[in-house]
Each structure stands twice: as structure tokens, then as C-alpha cells.
PDB file of C-alpha atoms (C1' of nucleotides) in Angstrom:
ATOM      1  CA  MET A 783      35.344  40.028   2.188  1.00  0.00           C
ATOM      2  CA  GLN A 784      32.564  41.053   4.641  1.00  0.00           C
ATOM      3  CA  ASP A 785      28.798  41.942   4.257  1.00  0.00           C
ATOM      4  CA  ASN A 786      27.644  45.449   3.509  1.00  0.00           C
ATOM      5  CA  ILE A 787      26.319  46.438   6.932  1.00  0.00           C
ATOM      6  CA  THR A 788      29.600  45.397   8.560  1.00  0.00           C
ATOM      7  CA  LYS A 789      31.510  47.457   5.953  1.00  0.00           C
ATOM      8  CA  LEU A 790      29.241  50.403   6.733  1.00  0.00           C
ATOM      9  CA  PHE A 791      29.726  49.991  10.571  1.00  0.00           C
ATOM     10  CA  LYS A 792      33.444  49.629  10.202  1.00  0.00           C
ATOM     11  CA  ALA A 793      33.648  52.636   7.856  1.00  0.00           C
ATOM     12  CA  ILE A 794      32.011  54.884  10.394  1.00  0.00           C
ATOM     13  CA  ALA A 795      33.916  53.246  13.370  1.00  0.00           C
ATOM     14  CA  ASP A 796      36.960  55.253  12.459  1.00  0.00           C
ATOM     15  CA  PRO A 797      37.053  58.840  13.755  1.00  0.00           C
ATOM     16  CA  THR A 798      39.046  60.172  11.047  1.00  0.00           C
ATOM     17  CA  ARG A 799      36.709  58.716   8.500  1.00  0.00           C
ATOM     18  CA  ARG A 800      33.720  60.257  10.371  1.00  0.00           C
ATOM     19  CA  ASP A 801      35.431  63.551  10.026  1.00  0.00           C
ATOM     20  CA  ILE A 802      36.120  63.176   6.286  1.00  0.00           C
ATOM     21  CA  PHE A 803      32.439  62.029   5.731  1.00  0.00           C
ATOM     22  CA  HIS A 804      31.222  65.014   7.769  1.00  0.00           C
ATOM     23  CA  ALA A 805      33.386  67.499   5.809  1.00  0.00           C
ATOM     24  CA  LEU A 806      31.880  66.121   2.625  1.00  0.00           C
ATOM     25  CA  VAL A 807      28.357  66.437   3.858  1.00  0.00           C
ATOM     26  CA  ILE A 808      28.816  69.970   4.949  1.00  0.00           C
ATOM     27  CA  ALA A 809      30.806  70.980   1.851  1.00  0.00           C
ATOM     28  CA  ALA A 810      29.279  73.519  -0.568  1.00  0.00           C
ATOM     29  CA  SER A 811      30.290  71.105  -3.556  1.00  0.00           C
ATOM     30  CA  ALA A 812      32.215  68.019  -4.224  1.00  0.00           C
ATOM     31  CA  LEU A 813      35.859  67.984  -3.044  1.00  0.00           C
ATOM     32  CA  SER A 814      38.772  66.629  -4.852  1.00  0.00           C
ATOM     33  CA  ILE A 815      41.145  64.347  -2.884  1.00  0.00           C
ATOM     34  CA  THR A 816      43.759  67.181  -2.510  1.00  0.00           C
ATOM     35  CA  GLN A 817      41.066  69.612  -1.293  1.00  0.00           C
ATOM     36  CA  ILE A 818      40.064  66.917   1.463  1.00  0.00           C
ATOM     37  CA  SER A 819      43.751  66.368   2.249  1.00  0.00           C
ATOM     38  CA  ASN A 820      44.343  69.962   2.972  1.00  0.00           C
ATOM     39  CA  GLN A 821      41.742  69.902   5.666  1.00  0.00           C
ATOM     40  CA  PHE A 822      43.468  67.032   7.472  1.00  0.00           C
ATOM     41  CA  GLU A 823      46.876  66.725   8.990  1.00  0.00           C
ATOM     42  CA  MET A 824      47.627  63.507   7.066  1.00  0.00           C
ATOM     43  CA  THR A 825      49.239  62.627   3.917  1.00  0.00           C
ATOM     44  CA  ARG A 826      47.065  62.632   0.692  1.00  0.00           C
ATOM     45  CA  GLN A 827      47.615  58.794   0.466  1.00  0.00           C
ATOM     46  CA  GLY A 828      46.236  58.410   3.851  1.00  0.00           C
ATOM     47  CA  VAL A 829      43.072  60.336   2.890  1.00  0.00           C
ATOM     48  CA  THR A 830      42.939  58.290  -0.405  1.00  0.00           C
ATOM     49  CA  LYS A 831      42.810  55.108   1.694  1.00  0.00           C
ATOM     50  CA  HIS A 832      39.899  56.255   3.865  1.00  0.00           C
ATOM     51  CA  ILE A 833      37.956  57.665   0.870  1.00  0.00           C
ATOM     52  CA  LYS A 834      38.271  54.115  -0.561  1.00  0.00           C
ATOM     53  CA  THR A 835      36.858  52.550   2.582  1.00  0.00           C
ATOM     54  CA  LEU A 836      33.969  55.087   2.523  1.00  0.00           C
ATOM     55  CA  GLU A 837      33.396  54.421  -1.072  1.00  0.00           C
ATOM     56  CA  GLU A 838      33.226  50.661  -0.546  1.00  0.00           C
ATOM     57  CA  ALA A 839      30.833  51.226   2.176  1.00  0.00           C
ATOM     58  CA  GLY A 840      28.586  53.263  -0.024  1.00  0.00           C
ATOM     59  CA  LEU A 841      28.887  56.428   1.965  1.00  0.00           C
ATOM     60  CA  VAL A 842      30.908  58.261  -0.684  1.00  0.00           C
ATOM     61  CA  TYR A 843      30.835  58.266  -4.559  1.00  0.00           C
ATOM     62  CA  ILE A 844      33.343  59.710  -6.937  1.00  0.00           C
ATOM     63  CA  GLU A 845      32.918  61.662 -10.152  1.00  0.00           C
ATOM     64  CA  SER A 846      36.074  61.908 -12.200  1.00  0.00           C
ATOM     65  CA  GLN A 847      36.800  65.142 -14.088  1.00  0.00           C
ATOM     66  CA  GLY A 848      40.126  65.270 -15.873  1.00  0.00           C
ATOM     67  CA  ARG A 849      42.887  64.494 -13.600  1.00  0.00           C
ATOM     68  CA  GLU A 850      40.716  65.366 -10.613  1.00  0.00           C
ATOM     69  CA  ARG A 851      38.491  63.084  -8.609  1.00  0.00           C
ATOM     70  CA  PHE A 852      35.616  64.698  -6.910  1.00  0.00           C
ATOM     71  CA  CYS A 853      34.080  63.085  -3.874  1.00  0.00           C
ATOM     72  CA  ASN A 854      30.572  63.292  -2.766  1.00  0.00           C
ATOM     73  CA  ALA A 855      28.814  62.150   0.363  1.00  0.00           C
ATOM     74  CA  ASN A 856      25.985  59.743   0.059  1.00  0.00           C
ATOM     75  CA  PRO A 857      24.261  60.024   3.532  1.00  0.00           C
ATOM     76  CA  LYS A 858      21.477  57.901   2.397  1.00  0.00           C
ATOM     77  CA  GLU A 859      23.491  54.896   3.027  1.00  0.00           C
ATOM     78  CA  LEU A 860      23.206  55.661   6.706  1.00  0.00           C
ATOM     79  CA  GLN A 861      19.538  54.458   6.463  1.00  0.00           C
ATOM     80  CA  GLU A 862      20.907  50.979   6.678  1.00  0.00           C
ATOM     81  CA  VAL A 863      22.322  51.850  10.063  1.00  0.00           C
ATOM     82  CA  ASN A 864      18.998  53.273  11.075  1.00  0.00           C
ATOM     83  CA  LYS A 865      17.230  50.137   9.958  1.00  0.00           C
ATOM     84  CA  TRP A 866      19.495  48.112  12.170  1.00  0.00           C
ATOM     85  CA  LEU A 867      18.695  50.456  15.126  1.00  0.00           C
ATOM     86  CA  LYS A 868      15.092  50.163  14.573  1.00  0.00           C
ATOM     87  CA  PHE A 869      14.757  46.659  16.135  1.00  0.00           C
ATOM     88  CA  TYR A 870      16.555  47.921  19.353  1.00  0.00           C
ATOM     89  CA  GLU A 871      14.612  51.081  19.553  1.00  0.00           C
ATOM     90  CA  LYS A 872      11.735  49.464  21.435  1.00  0.00           C
ATOM     91  CA  PHE A 873      14.109  48.462  24.267  1.00  0.00           C
ATOM     92  CA  TRP A 874      15.319  51.966  25.042  1.00  0.00           C
ATOM     93  CA  ASP A 875      12.145  53.501  26.126  1.00  0.00           C
ATOM     94  CA  ASN A 876      10.525  52.128  29.319  1.00  0.00           C
ATOM     95  CA  THR A 877      12.844  50.101  31.333  1.00  0.00           C
ATOM     96  CA  LEU A 878      13.056  47.145  28.963  1.00  0.00           C
ATOM     97  CA  ASN A 879      16.572  45.911  28.505  1.00  0.00           C
ATOM     98  CA  SER A 880      15.813  42.474  27.019  1.00  0.00           C
ATOM     99  CA  LEU A 881      13.023  40.667  25.073  1.00  0.00           C
ATOM    100  CA  GLY A 882      12.474  38.646  28.310  1.00  0.00           C
ATOM    101  CA  THR A 883      11.535  41.827  30.345  1.00  0.00           C
ATOM    102  CA  TYR A 884       9.593  42.912  27.329  1.00  0.00           C
ATOM    103  CA  LEU A 885       7.448  39.709  27.005  1.00  0.00           C
ATOM    104  CA  ASN A 886       7.028  39.553  30.765  1.00  0.00           C
ATOM    105  CA  SER A 887       5.627  43.068  30.842  1.00  0.00           C
ATOM    106  CA  LYS A 888       3.125  42.014  28.194  1.00  0.00           C
ATOM    107  CA  ASP A 889       2.030  39.002  30.216  1.00  0.00           C
ATOM    108  CA  THR A 890       0.809  41.089  33.211  1.00  0.00           C
TER     109      THR A 890
ATOM    110  CA  MET B   2      42.229  54.937  24.623  1.00  0.00           C
ATOM    111  CA  GLN B   3      39.458  56.299  22.434  1.00  0.00           C
ATOM    112  CA  ASP B   4      36.207  58.260  22.815  1.00  0.00           C
ATOM    113  CA  ASN B   5      32.798  56.637  23.761  1.00  0.00           C
ATOM    114  CA  ILE B   6      31.260  56.973  20.471  1.00  0.00           C
ATOM    115  CA  THR B   7      34.144  55.346  18.556  1.00  0.00           C
ATOM    116  CA  LYS B   8      34.178  52.573  21.208  1.00  0.00           C
ATOM    117  CA  LEU B   9      30.521  52.075  20.546  1.00  0.00           C
ATOM    118  CA  PHE B  10      30.835  52.099  16.762  1.00  0.00           C
ATOM    119  CA  LYS B  11      33.811  49.662  17.028  1.00  0.00           C
ATOM    120  CA  ALA B  12      31.879  47.275  19.271  1.00  0.00           C
ATOM    121  CA  ILE B  13      28.997  46.926  16.896  1.00  0.00           C
ATOM    122  CA  ALA B  14      31.229  46.929  13.752  1.00  0.00           C
ATOM    123  CA  ASP B  15      32.032  43.288  14.568  1.00  0.00           C
ATOM    124  CA  PRO B  16      29.439  40.789  13.249  1.00  0.00           C
ATOM    125  CA  THR B  17      30.131  38.212  16.138  1.00  0.00           C
ATOM    126  CA  ARG B  18      29.641  40.927  18.706  1.00  0.00           C
ATOM    127  CA  ARG B  19      26.400  42.088  17.105  1.00  0.00           C
ATOM    128  CA  ASP B  20      25.304  38.538  17.372  1.00  0.00           C
ATOM    129  CA  ILE B  21      26.239  38.134  20.970  1.00  0.00           C
ATOM    130  CA  PHE B  22      24.572  41.502  21.737  1.00  0.00           C
ATOM    131  CA  HIS B  23      21.459  40.343  19.871  1.00  0.00           C
ATOM    132  CA  ALA B  24      21.363  37.126  21.929  1.00  0.00           C
ATOM    133  CA  LEU B  25      21.564  38.900  25.065  1.00  0.00           C
ATOM    134  CA  VAL B  26      18.689  41.340  23.950  1.00  0.00           C
ATOM    135  CA  ILE B  27      16.395  38.497  23.007  1.00  0.00           C
ATOM    136  CA  ALA B  28      17.362  36.357  26.035  1.00  0.00           C
ATOM    137  CA  ALA B  29      14.718  35.706  28.732  1.00  0.00           C
ATOM    138  CA  SER B  30      17.231  36.510  31.371  1.00  0.00           C
ATOM    139  CA  ALA B  31      20.852  37.521  31.853  1.00  0.00           C
ATOM    140  CA  LEU B  32      23.240  34.845  30.486  1.00  0.00           C
ATOM    141  CA  SER B  33      26.480  33.622  32.075  1.00  0.00           C
ATOM    142  CA  ILE B  34      29.654  33.634  30.041  1.00  0.00           C
ATOM    143  CA  THR B  35      29.375  29.761  29.564  1.00  0.00           C
ATOM    144  CA  GLN B  36      25.893  29.999  28.455  1.00  0.00           C
ATOM    145  CA  ILE B  37      26.805  32.529  25.796  1.00  0.00           C
ATOM    146  CA  SER B  38      29.759  30.452  24.726  1.00  0.00           C
ATOM    147  CA  ASN B  39      27.419  27.361  24.149  1.00  0.00           C
ATOM    148  CA  GLN B  40      25.434  29.351  21.538  1.00  0.00           C
ATOM    149  CA  PHE B  41      28.638  30.192  19.499  1.00  0.00           C
ATOM    150  CA  GLU B  42      31.158  28.217  17.851  1.00  0.00           C
ATOM    151  CA  MET B  43      34.046  29.878  19.592  1.00  0.00           C
ATOM    152  CA  THR B  44      35.979  29.351  22.722  1.00  0.00           C
ATOM    153  CA  ARG B  45      34.836  30.810  26.050  1.00  0.00           C
ATOM    154  CA  GLN B  46      37.836  33.062  26.028  1.00  0.00           C
ATOM    155  CA  GLY B  47      36.913  34.383  22.686  1.00  0.00           C
ATOM    156  CA  VAL B  48      33.436  35.262  24.052  1.00  0.00           C
ATOM    157  CA  THR B  49      34.844  36.881  27.144  1.00  0.00           C
ATOM    158  CA  LYS B  50      36.981  39.250  25.064  1.00  0.00           C
ATOM    159  CA  HIS B  51      33.975  40.188  22.927  1.00  0.00           C
ATOM    160  CA  ILE B  52      31.901  40.800  26.131  1.00  0.00           C
ATOM    161  CA  LYS B  53      34.711  42.944  27.571  1.00  0.00           C
ATOM    162  CA  THR B  54      34.606  45.062  24.392  1.00  0.00           C
ATOM    163  CA  LEU B  55      30.731  45.327  24.564  1.00  0.00           C
ATOM    164  CA  GLU B  56      31.049  46.196  28.246  1.00  0.00           C
ATOM    165  CA  GLU B  57      33.618  48.944  27.605  1.00  0.00           C
ATOM    166  CA  ALA B  58      31.312  50.369  24.970  1.00  0.00           C
ATOM    167  CA  GLY B  59      28.379  50.376  27.504  1.00  0.00           C
ATOM    168  CA  LEU B  60      26.326  47.945  25.618  1.00  0.00           C
ATOM    169  CA  VAL B  61      26.556  45.214  28.287  1.00  0.00           C
ATOM    170  CA  TYR B  62      26.627  45.148  31.967  1.00  0.00           C
ATOM    171  CA  ILE B  63      27.524  42.284  34.214  1.00  0.00           C
ATOM    172  CA  GLU B  64      26.145  41.227  37.504  1.00  0.00           C
ATOM    173  CA  SER B  65      28.434  38.757  39.421  1.00  0.00           C
ATOM    174  CA  GLN B  66      26.702  35.976  41.343  1.00  0.00           C
ATOM    175  CA  GLY B  67      29.013  33.640  42.997  1.00  0.00           C
ATOM    176  CA  ARG B  68      31.456  32.217  40.480  1.00  0.00           C
ATOM    177  CA  GLU B  69      29.110  33.093  37.644  1.00  0.00           C
ATOM    178  CA  ARG B  70      28.996  36.528  35.709  1.00  0.00           C
ATOM    179  CA  PHE B  71      25.595  37.136  34.252  1.00  0.00           C
ATOM    180  CA  CYS B  72      25.659  39.477  31.131  1.00  0.00           C
ATOM    181  CA  ASN B  73      22.876  41.942  30.453  1.00  0.00           C
ATOM    182  CA  ALA B  74      22.281  43.960  27.309  1.00  0.00           C
ATOM    183  CA  ASN B  75      21.993  47.720  27.591  1.00  0.00           C
ATOM    184  CA  PRO B  76      20.307  48.673  24.376  1.00  0.00           C
ATOM    185  CA  LYS B  77      19.872  52.197  25.750  1.00  0.00           C
ATOM    186  CA  GLU B  78      23.404  52.868  24.756  1.00  0.00           C
ATOM    187  CA  LEU B  79      22.380  52.734  21.144  1.00  0.00           C
ATOM    188  CA  GLN B  80      20.825  55.976  21.483  1.00  0.00           C
ATOM    189  CA  GLU B  81      24.139  57.474  21.214  1.00  0.00           C
ATOM    190  CA  VAL B  82      24.354  56.007  17.767  1.00  0.00           C
ATOM    191  CA  ASN B  83      20.825  57.404  17.037  1.00  0.00           C
ATOM    192  CA  LYS B  84      21.917  60.794  18.162  1.00  0.00           C
ATOM    193  CA  TRP B  85      24.850  60.787  15.690  1.00  0.00           C
ATOM    194  CA  LEU B  86      22.558  59.746  12.933  1.00  0.00           C
ATOM    195  CA  LYS B  87      20.117  62.537  13.611  1.00  0.00           C
ATOM    196  CA  PHE B  88      22.320  65.179  11.987  1.00  0.00           C
ATOM    197  CA  TYR B  89      22.521  63.245   8.712  1.00  0.00           C
ATOM    198  CA  GLU B  90      18.858  62.241   8.669  1.00  0.00           C
ATOM    199  CA  LYS B  91      17.874  65.565   6.967  1.00  0.00           C
ATOM    200  CA  PHE B  92      20.101  64.606   4.041  1.00  0.00           C
ATOM    201  CA  TRP B  93      18.489  61.342   3.240  1.00  0.00           C
ATOM    202  CA  ASP B  94      14.915  62.488   2.527  1.00  0.00           C
ATOM    203  CA  ASN B  95      14.519  64.625  -0.600  1.00  0.00           C
ATOM    204  CA  THR B  96      17.551  64.510  -2.894  1.00  0.00           C
ATOM    205  CA  LEU B  97      20.131  66.290  -0.717  1.00  0.00           C
ATOM    206  CA  ASN B  98      23.364  64.829  -0.341  1.00  0.00           C
ATOM    207  CA  SER B  99      25.407  67.720   1.026  1.00  0.00           C
ATOM    208  CA  LEU B 100      24.744  70.825   2.924  1.00  0.00           C
ATOM    209  CA  GLY B 101      25.586  72.834  -0.097  1.00  0.00           C
ATOM    210  CA  THR B 102      22.635  71.249  -1.964  1.00  0.00           C
ATOM    211  CA  TYR B 103      20.696  71.715   1.169  1.00  0.00           C
ATOM    212  CA  LEU B 104      21.378  75.424   1.463  1.00  0.00           C
ATOM    213  CA  ASN B 105      21.108  76.053  -2.280  1.00  0.00           C
ATOM    214  CA  SER B 106      17.534  74.484  -2.274  1.00  0.00           C
ATOM    215  CA  LYS B 107      16.448  76.834   0.583  1.00  0.00           C
ATOM    216  CA  ASP B 108      17.759  79.923  -1.420  1.00  0.00           C
ATOM    217  CA  THR B 109      15.432  79.302  -4.176  1.00  0.00           C
TER     218      THR B 109
ATOM    219  C1'  DT C1475      37.840  16.775  51.488  1.00  0.00           C
ATOM    220  C1'  DA C1476      37.994  15.805  46.609  1.00  0.00           C
ATOM    221  C1'  DA C1477      36.148  16.636  42.118  1.00  0.00           C
ATOM    222  C1'  DT C1478      33.767  19.705  39.114  1.00  0.00           C
ATOM    223  C1'  DT C1479      32.406  23.920  37.087  1.00  0.00           C
ATOM    224  C1'  DT C1480      32.940  28.963  36.097  1.00  0.00           C
ATOM    225  C1'  DA C1481      35.834  32.071  34.965  1.00  0.00           C
ATOM    226  C1'  DG C1482      40.258  35.292  34.562  1.00  0.00           C
ATOM    227  C1'  DC C1483      44.869  36.041  32.845  1.00  0.00           C
ATOM    228  C1'  DA C1484      48.815  35.716  29.851  1.00  0.00           C
ATOM    229  C1'  DA C1485      51.083  34.450  25.876  1.00  0.00           C
ATOM    230  C1'  DC C1486      50.870  33.557  21.393  1.00  0.00           C
ATOM    231  C1'  DC C1487      49.540  33.654  16.208  1.00  0.00           C
ATOM    232  C1'  DG C1488      47.866  35.478  11.897  1.00  0.00           C
ATOM    233  C1'  DT C1489      45.627  39.170   9.673  1.00  0.00           C
ATOM    234  C1'  DA C1490      43.747  43.614   9.299  1.00  0.00           C
ATOM    235  C1'  DT C1491      44.213  48.537   9.731  1.00  0.00           C
ATOM    236  C1'  DA C1492      46.096  53.386   9.983  1.00  0.00           C
ATOM    237  C1'  DG C1493      49.411  55.667   8.212  1.00  0.00           C
ATOM    238  C1'  DT C1494      53.909  56.459   6.013  1.00  0.00           C
ATOM    239  C1'  DT C1495      57.425  57.051   1.939  1.00  0.00           C
ATOM    240  C1'  DG C1496      58.777  56.756  -2.800  1.00  0.00           C
ATOM    241  C1'  DC C1497      57.789  56.462  -7.429  1.00  0.00           C
ATOM    242  C1'  DA C1498      55.151  56.408 -11.834  1.00  0.00           C
ATOM    243  C1'  DT C1499      51.608  58.446 -14.802  1.00  0.00           C
ATOM    244  C1'  DA C1500      48.248  61.403 -16.673  1.00  0.00           C
ATOM    245  C1'  DT C1501      46.301  65.959 -17.209  1.00  0.00           C
ATOM    246  C1'  DT C1502      46.755  70.937 -17.249  1.00  0.00           C
ATOM    247  C1'  DA C1503      49.139  75.378 -17.402  1.00  0.00           C
ATOM    248  C1'  DA C1504      53.326  78.402 -18.900  1.00  0.00           C
TER     249       DA C1504
ATOM    250  C1'  DT D 801      57.378  71.282 -24.988  1.00  0.00           C
ATOM    251  C1'  DT D 802      58.661  71.887 -20.288  1.00  0.00           C
ATOM    252  C1'  DA D 803      56.917  72.473 -15.723  1.00  0.00           C
ATOM    253  C1'  DA D 804      53.562  71.811 -12.361  1.00  0.00           C
ATOM    254  C1'  DT D 805      49.632  69.524 -10.448  1.00  0.00           C
ATOM    255  C1'  DA D 806      46.403  65.557  -9.090  1.00  0.00           C
ATOM    256  C1'  DT D 807      46.408  61.124  -8.448  1.00  0.00           C
ATOM    257  C1'  DG D 808      47.305  55.955  -8.169  1.00  0.00           C
ATOM    258  C1'  DC D 809      49.975  51.969  -6.805  1.00  0.00           C
ATOM    259  C1'  DA D 810      53.295  49.310  -4.275  1.00  0.00           C
ATOM    260  C1'  DA D 811      55.922  48.368  -0.280  1.00  0.00           C
ATOM    261  C1'  DC D 812      56.678  48.959   4.332  1.00  0.00           C
ATOM    262  C1'  DT D 813      56.022  49.856   9.498  1.00  0.00           C
ATOM    263  C1'  DA D 814      53.738  49.639  13.768  1.00  0.00           C
ATOM    264  C1'  DT D 815      49.760  48.558  16.259  1.00  0.00           C
ATOM    265  C1'  DA D 816      45.114  46.745  16.975  1.00  0.00           C
ATOM    266  C1'  DC D 817      42.123  42.875  16.578  1.00  0.00           C
ATOM    267  C1'  DG D 818      39.939  38.222  16.566  1.00  0.00           C
ATOM    268  C1'  DG D 819      40.779  34.153  18.116  1.00  0.00           C
ATOM    269  C1'  DT D 820      43.348  30.239  20.228  1.00  0.00           C
ATOM    270  C1'  DT D 821      45.845  27.326  23.866  1.00  0.00           C
ATOM    271  C1'  DG D 822      47.424  26.574  28.534  1.00  0.00           C
ATOM    272  C1'  DC D 823      47.340  27.548  33.192  1.00  0.00           C
ATOM    273  C1'  DT D 824      45.521  29.276  37.743  1.00  0.00           C
ATOM    274  C1'  DA D 825      42.013  30.376  41.172  1.00  0.00           C
ATOM    275  C1'  DA D 826      37.492  30.682  43.204  1.00  0.00           C
ATOM    276  C1'  DA D 827      33.077  28.771  44.007  1.00  0.00           C
ATOM    277  C1'  DT D 828      30.033  24.839  44.115  1.00  0.00           C
ATOM    278  C1'  DT D 829      28.731  19.726  44.435  1.00  0.00           C
ATOM    279  C1'  DA D 830      29.456  15.039  45.826  1.00  0.00           C
TER     280       DA D 830
END
DNA sequence: TAATTTAGCAACCGTATAGTTGCATATTAA
DNA sequence: TTAATATGCAACTATACGGTTGCTAAATTA
């Protein structure tokens, strides 16, 4: 399908999924699909789809218990986003916008 | 349409757009649409669309000069992503996955 | 002035995405 | 054992998205 970092970016690109992920992070414990659905104005099946996307991106993992499936946030996965950002970090202090400017400034 | 942070996340969620953005960041100077297109196996119109998305996300700005439109990277915009990440950062050191765990660990 | 280059716009195509409804199934409670 | 609950799966809809082709217009060069 697509590489991991793309899955990750696509997962957090959807506002509803960011909300669901956030709800899981601030939850006192793992939440079942139904419990999550109750917090959102959306059908349970809609939530299930989002959870699947988050799971495939590595942002959520699931522990089954009887008929229930408890969803946990895995914020560690966001470190991948952080890694990607790292390269561009050097361009947002100073007034550097491109590597050209960056190298030119080192020449002088 | 959609809020800024969503536009930003969606812009970088596409691998081709990340490549174009990267090319602009490491470029020695601003690149015209045609110059960018030559670096990618895609039609100029395809690139134009991606540039527009990047522009609307604030990651690229354009300076027109005669018939040419020179594209510049604006990596500063990625600070917004960094801000979003900040909240979740505290959950990826230690073994905290959720705020529940986080608060429980403070209780003890 | 004629030819070339840079680019925008519009229409179109195929696929992915967000979300729905309906139904089947397994687990738990009465 | 019957009823209720939690969930998955499949089909469907509408819209967004990545990319293309074709055409037009403005700026530059010969």
C-alpha cells in the first residue's frame, strides 16, 4: 500500500482521527469501541474504520477481552514524525528558508 | 474548507508533495514550476496542483517574475506541527501511553 | 512580427476516503 | 435458554484526491 511514515501522516491528517487519538491519550484507561463511539457524533462503524487506520499507522493498539476490544494510544509512534521534522528544524530559526541560503550564510 | 493544521498535515501526508517540498528546501534558489517539473516524472500540471496545496498550507510561497513563478519553501510553517507534537511528547519518554498512566504514576 | 516558452484553467478519469445502513456472530446477563 | 450487548463485515454513497490531456494567454526571444 504505502510506506509507514505516509500512513502515519495520513492518519493524523484527519481531524476526527486526531480527536479520537487525543481521547485515547487523555483517557484514564483503555476504551472499547462503543465507549469511543459514545464520545463522537458518528456511527460505531465509522469509529471502527478510524481506529483501524490509526492501528495500521501504529498509533493505536488493541487488547481484546471477551467480546470487547479495548483501544490504547501509542504516542511513541509520533517520534517518527518528530524525526522527520528534525531535518527541517534548522531552517526555522534564523531567517533560513532554503539550504542555499543556509550554505551561503556559512560561506561569509 | 478545513482548518490550517489539517491543511498542513494533509499537505505533508502525500509523498510526492514531501519530495517537492524537500527539493525546494535544499535548492540553491527559488525554482520555477517548470524547473520543479523537470525533477519529477509527472506533468507540469500535476506539479502545479501540488504546489497549490503546499501554498495553501503555508509551506510554499511564490514570487512572480515576468512569466515565471518562483517557488520558495517556508519550513517555518512546520513549527505548527512541532507545536502539535509537543503535547504528546511527554508520553513517549518513560513508559506512559496515556494520561491515566501519567497521573497514576504521579500519585505514587 | 512570428515563434517559443512559462504558465493557468477546465474537463475528465480512476481510485481512495469518510461515512452510512443492514445484517450476522459471539459473548454476557437475566 | 432467551434477551441484550459488543463487534465485524459487506455493500453502498458522495466527495476528495492524484494525475492526465487539451486549450488559451501572456511574456520572451529571434
